[in-house]
Amino acid sequence: MKLPFMKDAPFKVPYTNANITGMLVHRLTGLLEDLSSNRPIVIVCIGTDRSTGDALGPLIGTALLKYRSPHFHLFGTLEDPVHAMNLEDTLLEINRKFDKPFVIGIDACLGQVSSVGCIQIGQGPVKPGAGVNKELPPVGDIHVTGIVNVGGFMEYFVLQNTRLHLVIRMSEVIASSLMSAITSYVHVSPSARDQTAAADLS
């Protein structure tokens, strides 16, 4: 019997982990496996290229855009970012365009010194702006966040003085993992998913 996937278990792993891509793909695939095949996948990459630390989301969006994948819809790139000024309008547009979209919210965040460079994945929305005390609508059925620097004081200054190398490396890892997980999900037919679910119950 297959062991149940622990969807609610916390997931936070340094991007430098030797098997980081495999771990991210496994976690994302597990969160996608019960998704109805008729629900469109929408990825919302939040942030701005005007701040190094806050550019994680747009960098991920730009990397995903290069795949030209028909399997998801993308909002938030370096050229056309989703940020505090247009987030609400973007969410309204998504709900107008798509019927019951499955939204993956992506954003940078601040954390403890020991957590800088970690990637987090979990159920529920990301809360953009929380690190800089902004009230913005939550985004996502699931979320992916990257801890780019230390929180707790002078958050705007900290975000603007985050190392670009760290942000780019994290964006590459997250983008390739998302692409692999969604491709894996799409290539498993609904009937195969049903058979797997039935086998798990036996």
PDB file of C-alpha atoms in Angstrom:
ATOM      1  CA  MET A   1       0.000   0.000   0.000  1.00  0.00           C
ATOM      2  CA  LYS A   2       1.259   3.474  -0.921  1.00  0.00           C
ATOM      3  CA  LEU A   3       1.988   5.735   2.040  1.00  0.00           C
ATOM      4  CA  PRO A   4      -0.300   8.780   2.196  1.00  0.00           C
ATOM      5  CA  PHE A   5       1.221  12.037   1.012  1.00  0.00           C
ATOM      6  CA  MET A   6       1.557  14.453   3.922  1.00  0.00           C
ATOM      7  CA  LYS A   7       0.149  17.583   2.283  1.00  0.00           C
ATOM      8  CA  ASP A   8      -0.085  19.515   5.533  1.00  0.00           C
ATOM      9  CA  ALA A   9       3.462  18.747   6.665  1.00  0.00           C
ATOM     10  CA  PRO A  10       5.674  21.880   6.604  1.00  0.00           C
ATOM     11  CA  PHE A  11       8.198  22.003   3.785  1.00  0.00           C
ATOM     12  CA  LYS A  12      11.228  24.287   3.948  1.00  0.00           C
ATOM     13  CA  VAL A  13      14.493  23.307   2.273  1.00  0.00           C
ATOM     14  CA  PRO A  14      17.649  25.303   1.383  1.00  0.00           C
ATOM     15  CA  TYR A  15      18.035  25.861  -2.349  1.00  0.00           C
ATOM     16  CA  THR A  16      21.591  24.520  -2.024  1.00  0.00           C
ATOM     17  CA  ASN A  17      20.350  21.056  -1.008  1.00  0.00           C
ATOM     18  CA  ALA A  18      21.874  18.459  -3.339  1.00  0.00           C
ATOM     19  CA  ASN A  19      18.459  17.030  -4.262  1.00  0.00           C
ATOM     20  CA  ILE A  20      16.472  20.263  -4.094  1.00  0.00           C
ATOM     21  CA  THR A  21      14.784  19.929  -7.502  1.00  0.00           C
ATOM     22  CA  GLY A  22      13.662  16.365  -6.828  1.00  0.00           C
ATOM     23  CA  MET A  23      12.281  17.352  -3.436  1.00  0.00           C
ATOM     24  CA  LEU A  24      10.386  20.336  -4.841  1.00  0.00           C
ATOM     25  CA  VAL A  25       8.952  18.319  -7.730  1.00  0.00           C
ATOM     26  CA  HIS A  26       7.831  15.565  -5.345  1.00  0.00           C
ATOM     27  CA  ARG A  27       6.077  18.031  -3.037  1.00  0.00           C
ATOM     28  CA  LEU A  28       4.434  19.985  -5.882  1.00  0.00           C
ATOM     29  CA  THR A  29       3.309  16.816  -7.665  1.00  0.00           C
ATOM     30  CA  GLY A  30       1.732  15.608  -4.442  1.00  0.00           C
ATOM     31  CA  LEU A  31      -0.217  18.854  -4.116  1.00  0.00           C
ATOM     32  CA  LEU A  32      -1.382  18.637  -7.740  1.00  0.00           C
ATOM     33  CA  GLU A  33      -2.303  14.951  -7.860  1.00  0.00           C
ATOM     34  CA  ASP A  34      -5.871  15.368  -6.593  1.00  0.00           C
ATOM     35  CA  LEU A  35      -6.553  18.361  -8.815  1.00  0.00           C
ATOM     36  CA  SER A  36      -9.493  17.918 -11.184  1.00  0.00           C
ATOM     37  CA  SER A  37      -8.254  17.824 -14.784  1.00  0.00           C
ATOM     38  CA  ASN A  38     -10.780  20.476 -15.864  1.00  0.00           C
ATOM     39  CA  ARG A  39      -9.432  23.135 -13.483  1.00  0.00           C
ATOM     40  CA  PRO A  40      -6.994  25.503 -15.212  1.00  0.00           C
ATOM     41  CA  ILE A  41      -3.656  26.011 -13.462  1.00  0.00           C
ATOM     42  CA  VAL A  42      -2.797  29.690 -12.976  1.00  0.00           C
ATOM     43  CA  ILE A  43       0.600  30.772 -11.666  1.00  0.00           C
ATOM     44  CA  VAL A  44       0.821  34.240 -10.107  1.00  0.00           C
ATOM     45  CA  CYS A  45       4.395  35.446  -9.575  1.00  0.00           C
ATOM     46  CA  ILE A  46       4.288  38.466  -7.275  1.00  0.00           C
ATOM     47  CA  GLY A  47       6.995  41.114  -6.982  1.00  0.00           C
ATOM     48  CA  THR A  48       8.836  43.910  -8.750  1.00  0.00           C
ATOM     49  CA  ASP A  49      12.144  44.291 -10.556  1.00  0.00           C
ATOM     50  CA  ARG A  50      12.673  47.614  -8.753  1.00  0.00           C
ATOM     51  CA  SER A  51      13.919  45.747  -5.666  1.00  0.00           C
ATOM     52  CA  THR A  52      16.492  42.949  -5.839  1.00  0.00           C
ATOM     53  CA  GLY A  53      14.898  40.794  -3.141  1.00  0.00           C
ATOM     54  CA  ASP A  54      11.380  41.375  -4.389  1.00  0.00           C
ATOM     55  CA  ALA A  55      12.345  40.351  -7.935  1.00  0.00           C
ATOM     56  CA  LEU A  56      12.156  36.627  -7.121  1.00  0.00           C
ATOM     57  CA  GLY A  57       8.569  36.290  -8.376  1.00  0.00           C
ATOM     58  CA  PRO A  58       9.066  38.159 -11.683  1.00  0.00           C
ATOM     59  CA  LEU A  59      12.296  36.229 -12.341  1.00  0.00           C
ATOM     60  CA  ILE A  60      10.425  32.941 -11.871  1.00  0.00           C
ATOM     61  CA  GLY A  61       7.636  34.180 -14.161  1.00  0.00           C
ATOM     62  CA  THR A  62      10.126  35.178 -16.863  1.00  0.00           C
ATOM     63  CA  ALA A  63      11.864  31.789 -16.622  1.00  0.00           C
ATOM     64  CA  LEU A  64       8.518  29.962 -16.911  1.00  0.00           C
ATOM     65  CA  LEU A  65       7.480  32.129 -19.868  1.00  0.00           C
ATOM     66  CA  LYS A  66      10.403  30.760 -21.887  1.00  0.00           C
ATOM     67  CA  TYR A  67       8.902  27.256 -21.774  1.00  0.00           C
ATOM     68  CA  ARG A  68       5.828  28.497 -23.706  1.00  0.00           C
ATOM     69  CA  SER A  69       3.808  25.792 -21.966  1.00  0.00           C
ATOM     70  CA  PRO A  70       0.114  25.327 -22.791  1.00  0.00           C
ATOM     71  CA  HIS A  71      -0.427  23.609 -19.429  1.00  0.00           C
ATOM     72  CA  PHE A  72      -0.656  26.709 -17.244  1.00  0.00           C
ATOM     73  CA  HIS A  73      -1.518  30.400 -17.414  1.00  0.00           C
ATOM     74  CA  LEU A  74       1.081  32.857 -16.156  1.00  0.00           C
ATOM     75  CA  PHE A  75       0.819  36.258 -14.508  1.00  0.00           C
ATOM     76  CA  GLY A  76       3.866  38.217 -13.330  1.00  0.00           C
ATOM     77  CA  THR A  77       7.123  38.590 -15.276  1.00  0.00           C
ATOM     78  CA  LEU A  78       9.970  41.096 -15.337  1.00  0.00           C
ATOM     79  CA  GLU A  79       8.318  42.808 -18.314  1.00  0.00           C
ATOM     80  CA  ASP A  80       4.797  42.712 -16.883  1.00  0.00           C
ATOM     81  CA  PRO A  81       5.053  42.331 -13.087  1.00  0.00           C
ATOM     82  CA  VAL A  82       2.237  41.720 -10.597  1.00  0.00           C
ATOM     83  CA  HIS A  83       2.789  43.941  -7.568  1.00  0.00           C
ATOM     84  CA  ALA A  84       0.983  45.917  -4.867  1.00  0.00           C
ATOM     85  CA  MET A  85      -0.473  48.433  -7.334  1.00  0.00           C
ATOM     86  CA  ASN A  86      -2.120  45.918  -9.684  1.00  0.00           C
ATOM     87  CA  LEU A  87      -2.555  42.748  -7.611  1.00  0.00           C
ATOM     88  CA  GLU A  88      -6.272  43.190  -6.921  1.00  0.00           C
ATOM     89  CA  ASP A  89      -7.020  43.929 -10.592  1.00  0.00           C
ATOM     90  CA  THR A  90      -4.973  40.876 -11.628  1.00  0.00           C
ATOM     91  CA  LEU A  91      -6.948  38.590  -9.295  1.00  0.00           C
ATOM     92  CA  LEU A  92     -10.233  40.001 -10.650  1.00  0.00           C
ATOM     93  CA  GLU A  93      -9.014  39.348 -14.199  1.00  0.00           C
ATOM     94  CA  ILE A  94      -8.076  35.753 -13.329  1.00  0.00           C
ATOM     95  CA  ASN A  95     -11.513  35.065 -11.844  1.00  0.00           C
ATOM     96  CA  ARG A  96     -13.200  36.613 -14.879  1.00  0.00           C
ATOM     97  CA  LYS A  97     -11.137  34.623 -17.378  1.00  0.00           C
ATOM     98  CA  PHE A  98     -11.062  31.194 -15.750  1.00  0.00           C
ATOM     99  CA  ASP A  99     -13.631  28.883 -14.224  1.00  0.00           C
ATOM    100  CA  LYS A 100     -12.510  27.646 -10.796  1.00  0.00           C
ATOM    101  CA  PRO A 101      -8.798  28.243 -11.431  1.00  0.00           C
ATOM    102  CA  PHE A 102      -6.219  26.430  -9.323  1.00  0.00           C
ATOM    103  CA  VAL A 103      -3.881  29.251  -8.370  1.00  0.00           C
ATOM    104  CA  ILE A 104      -0.228  28.840  -7.381  1.00  0.00           C
ATOM    105  CA  GLY A 105       0.938  31.964  -5.549  1.00  0.00           C
ATOM    106  CA  ILE A 106       4.661  32.744  -5.662  1.00  0.00           C
ATOM    107  CA  ASP A 107       6.476  35.457  -3.738  1.00  0.00           C
ATOM    108  CA  ALA A 108       9.682  36.382  -1.937  1.00  0.00           C
ATOM    109  CA  CYS A 109       9.652  36.667   1.836  1.00  0.00           C
ATOM    110  CA  LEU A 110      11.898  37.559   4.754  1.00  0.00           C
ATOM    111  CA  GLY A 111      12.773  35.254   7.630  1.00  0.00           C
ATOM    112  CA  GLN A 112      15.336  34.294  10.237  1.00  0.00           C
ATOM    113  CA  VAL A 113      19.048  34.308   9.431  1.00  0.00           C
ATOM    114  CA  SER A 114      19.166  30.505   9.464  1.00  0.00           C
ATOM    115  CA  SER A 115      16.327  30.317   6.913  1.00  0.00           C
ATOM    116  CA  VAL A 116      17.721  32.645   4.248  1.00  0.00           C
ATOM    117  CA  GLY A 117      17.972  30.730   0.977  1.00  0.00           C
ATOM    118  CA  CYS A 118      15.198  28.302   1.912  1.00  0.00           C
ATOM    119  CA  ILE A 119      12.272  27.501  -0.378  1.00  0.00           C
ATOM    120  CA  GLN A 120       8.884  26.855   1.199  1.00  0.00           C
ATOM    121  CA  ILE A 121       5.853  25.095  -0.309  1.00  0.00           C
ATOM    122  CA  GLY A 122       2.488  24.677   1.337  1.00  0.00           C
ATOM    123  CA  GLN A 123      -1.261  24.588   1.037  1.00  0.00           C
ATOM    124  CA  GLY A 124      -3.207  27.817   1.240  1.00  0.00           C
ATOM    125  CA  PRO A 125      -2.396  31.275  -0.050  1.00  0.00           C
ATOM    126  CA  VAL A 126       0.704  33.387   0.120  1.00  0.00           C
ATOM    127  CA  LYS A 127       0.197  36.709   1.919  1.00  0.00           C
ATOM    128  CA  PRO A 128       2.068  39.267  -0.180  1.00  0.00           C
ATOM    129  CA  GLY A 129       3.248  42.412   1.544  1.00  0.00           C
ATOM    130  CA  ALA A 130       3.208  40.868   5.022  1.00  0.00           C
ATOM    131  CA  GLY A 131       6.975  41.295   5.367  1.00  0.00           C
ATOM    132  CA  VAL A 132       6.725  45.040   4.725  1.00  0.00           C
ATOM    133  CA  ASN A 133       3.465  45.604   6.630  1.00  0.00           C
ATOM    134  CA  LYS A 134       1.202  46.005   3.590  1.00  0.00           C
ATOM    135  CA  GLU A 135      -2.413  44.838   3.515  1.00  0.00           C
ATOM    136  CA  LEU A 136      -2.802  42.930   0.239  1.00  0.00           C
ATOM    137  CA  PRO A 137      -5.203  40.142  -0.759  1.00  0.00           C
ATOM    138  CA  PRO A 138      -3.977  36.563  -0.216  1.00  0.00           C
ATOM    139  CA  VAL A 139      -3.072  34.650  -3.381  1.00  0.00           C
ATOM    140  CA  GLY A 140      -3.218  30.949  -4.195  1.00  0.00           C
ATOM    141  CA  ASP A 141      -4.677  27.558  -3.435  1.00  0.00           C
ATOM    142  CA  ILE A 142      -1.071  26.596  -2.737  1.00  0.00           C
ATOM    143  CA  HIS A 143       2.008  28.773  -2.385  1.00  0.00           C
ATOM    144  CA  VAL A 144       5.729  28.734  -3.105  1.00  0.00           C
ATOM    145  CA  THR A 145       7.933  31.254  -1.321  1.00  0.00           C
ATOM    146  CA  GLY A 146      11.648  31.926  -1.212  1.00  0.00           C
ATOM    147  CA  ILE A 147      13.250  33.424   1.899  1.00  0.00           C
ATOM    148  CA  VAL A 148      15.616  35.950   0.359  1.00  0.00           C
ATOM    149  CA  ASN A 149      16.824  37.890   3.397  1.00  0.00           C
ATOM    150  CA  VAL A 150      16.429  38.599   7.111  1.00  0.00           C
ATOM    151  CA  GLY A 151      13.201  40.116   8.417  1.00  0.00           C
ATOM    152  CA  GLY A 152      12.459  42.150  11.503  1.00  0.00           C
ATOM    153  CA  PHE A 153      13.824  45.601  10.732  1.00  0.00           C
ATOM    154  CA  MET A 154      14.077  48.078   7.804  1.00  0.00           C
ATOM    155  CA  GLU A 155      12.366  45.594   5.487  1.00  0.00           C
ATOM    156  CA  TYR A 156      12.374  47.800   2.379  1.00  0.00           C
ATOM    157  CA  PHE A 157      16.092  48.477   2.764  1.00  0.00           C
ATOM    158  CA  VAL A 158      16.802  44.783   3.342  1.00  0.00           C
ATOM    159  CA  LEU A 159      14.859  43.740   0.223  1.00  0.00           C
ATOM    160  CA  GLN A 160      16.648  46.330  -1.906  1.00  0.00           C
ATOM    161  CA  ASN A 161      20.038  45.131  -0.658  1.00  0.00           C
ATOM    162  CA  THR A 162      19.538  41.416  -1.201  1.00  0.00           C
ATOM    163  CA  ARG A 163      22.169  39.589  -3.267  1.00  0.00           C
ATOM    164  CA  LEU A 164      21.058  39.169  -6.867  1.00  0.00           C
ATOM    165  CA  HIS A 165      22.969  35.891  -7.164  1.00  0.00           C
ATOM    166  CA  LEU A 166      20.840  34.309  -4.417  1.00  0.00           C
ATOM    167  CA  VAL A 167      17.581  35.495  -5.970  1.00  0.00           C
ATOM    168  CA  ILE A 168      18.507  34.304  -9.471  1.00  0.00           C
ATOM    169  CA  ARG A 169      19.637  30.871  -8.278  1.00  0.00           C
ATOM    170  CA  MET A 170      16.449  30.380  -6.246  1.00  0.00           C
ATOM    171  CA  SER A 171      14.309  31.501  -9.184  1.00  0.00           C
ATOM    172  CA  GLU A 172      15.985  28.983 -11.508  1.00  0.00           C
ATOM    173  CA  VAL A 173      15.416  26.119  -9.081  1.00  0.00           C
ATOM    174  CA  ILE A 174      11.767  27.025  -8.438  1.00  0.00           C
ATOM    175  CA  ALA A 175      10.916  27.600 -12.118  1.00  0.00           C
ATOM    176  CA  SER A 176      12.395  24.310 -13.340  1.00  0.00           C
ATOM    177  CA  SER A 177      10.750  22.390 -10.480  1.00  0.00           C
ATOM    178  CA  LEU A 178       7.339  23.918 -11.189  1.00  0.00           C
ATOM    179  CA  MET A 179       7.640  23.114 -14.872  1.00  0.00           C
ATOM    180  CA  SER A 180       8.624  19.499 -14.160  1.00  0.00           C
ATOM    181  CA  ALA A 181       5.820  19.005 -11.619  1.00  0.00           C
ATOM    182  CA  ILE A 182       3.099  20.454 -13.868  1.00  0.00           C
ATOM    183  CA  THR A 183       4.326  18.466 -16.870  1.00  0.00           C
ATOM    184  CA  SER A 184       4.290  15.300 -14.757  1.00  0.00           C
ATOM    185  CA  TYR A 185       0.759  16.082 -13.542  1.00  0.00           C
ATOM    186  CA  VAL A 186      -0.531  16.737 -17.071  1.00  0.00           C
ATOM    187  CA  HIS A 187       0.977  13.542 -18.500  1.00  0.00           C
ATOM    188  CA  VAL A 188      -0.782  11.367 -15.940  1.00  0.00           C
ATOM    189  CA  SER A 189      -4.224  10.790 -17.449  1.00  0.00           C
ATOM    190  CA  PRO A 190      -7.337  11.222 -15.264  1.00  0.00           C
ATOM    191  CA  SER A 191      -8.039   7.483 -15.589  1.00  0.00           C
ATOM    192  CA  ALA A 192      -4.539   6.666 -14.352  1.00  0.00           C
ATOM    193  CA  ARG A 193      -5.108   8.974 -11.378  1.00  0.00           C
ATOM    194  CA  ASP A 194      -8.368   7.197 -10.605  1.00  0.00           C
ATOM    195  CA  GLN A 195      -6.635   3.817 -10.738  1.00  0.00           C
ATOM    196  CA  THR A 196      -3.901   5.063  -8.420  1.00  0.00           C
ATOM    197  CA  ALA A 197      -6.468   6.411  -5.976  1.00  0.00           C
ATOM    198  CA  ALA A 198      -8.362   3.104  -6.044  1.00  0.00           C
ATOM    199  CA  ALA A 199      -5.122   1.189  -5.417  1.00  0.00           C
ATOM    200  CA  ASP A 200      -4.334   3.433  -2.438  1.00  0.00           C
ATOM    201  CA  LEU A 201      -7.695   2.601  -0.901  1.00  0.00           C
ATOM    202  CA  SER A 202      -7.291  -1.142  -1.296  1.00  0.00           C
TER     203      SER A 202
END
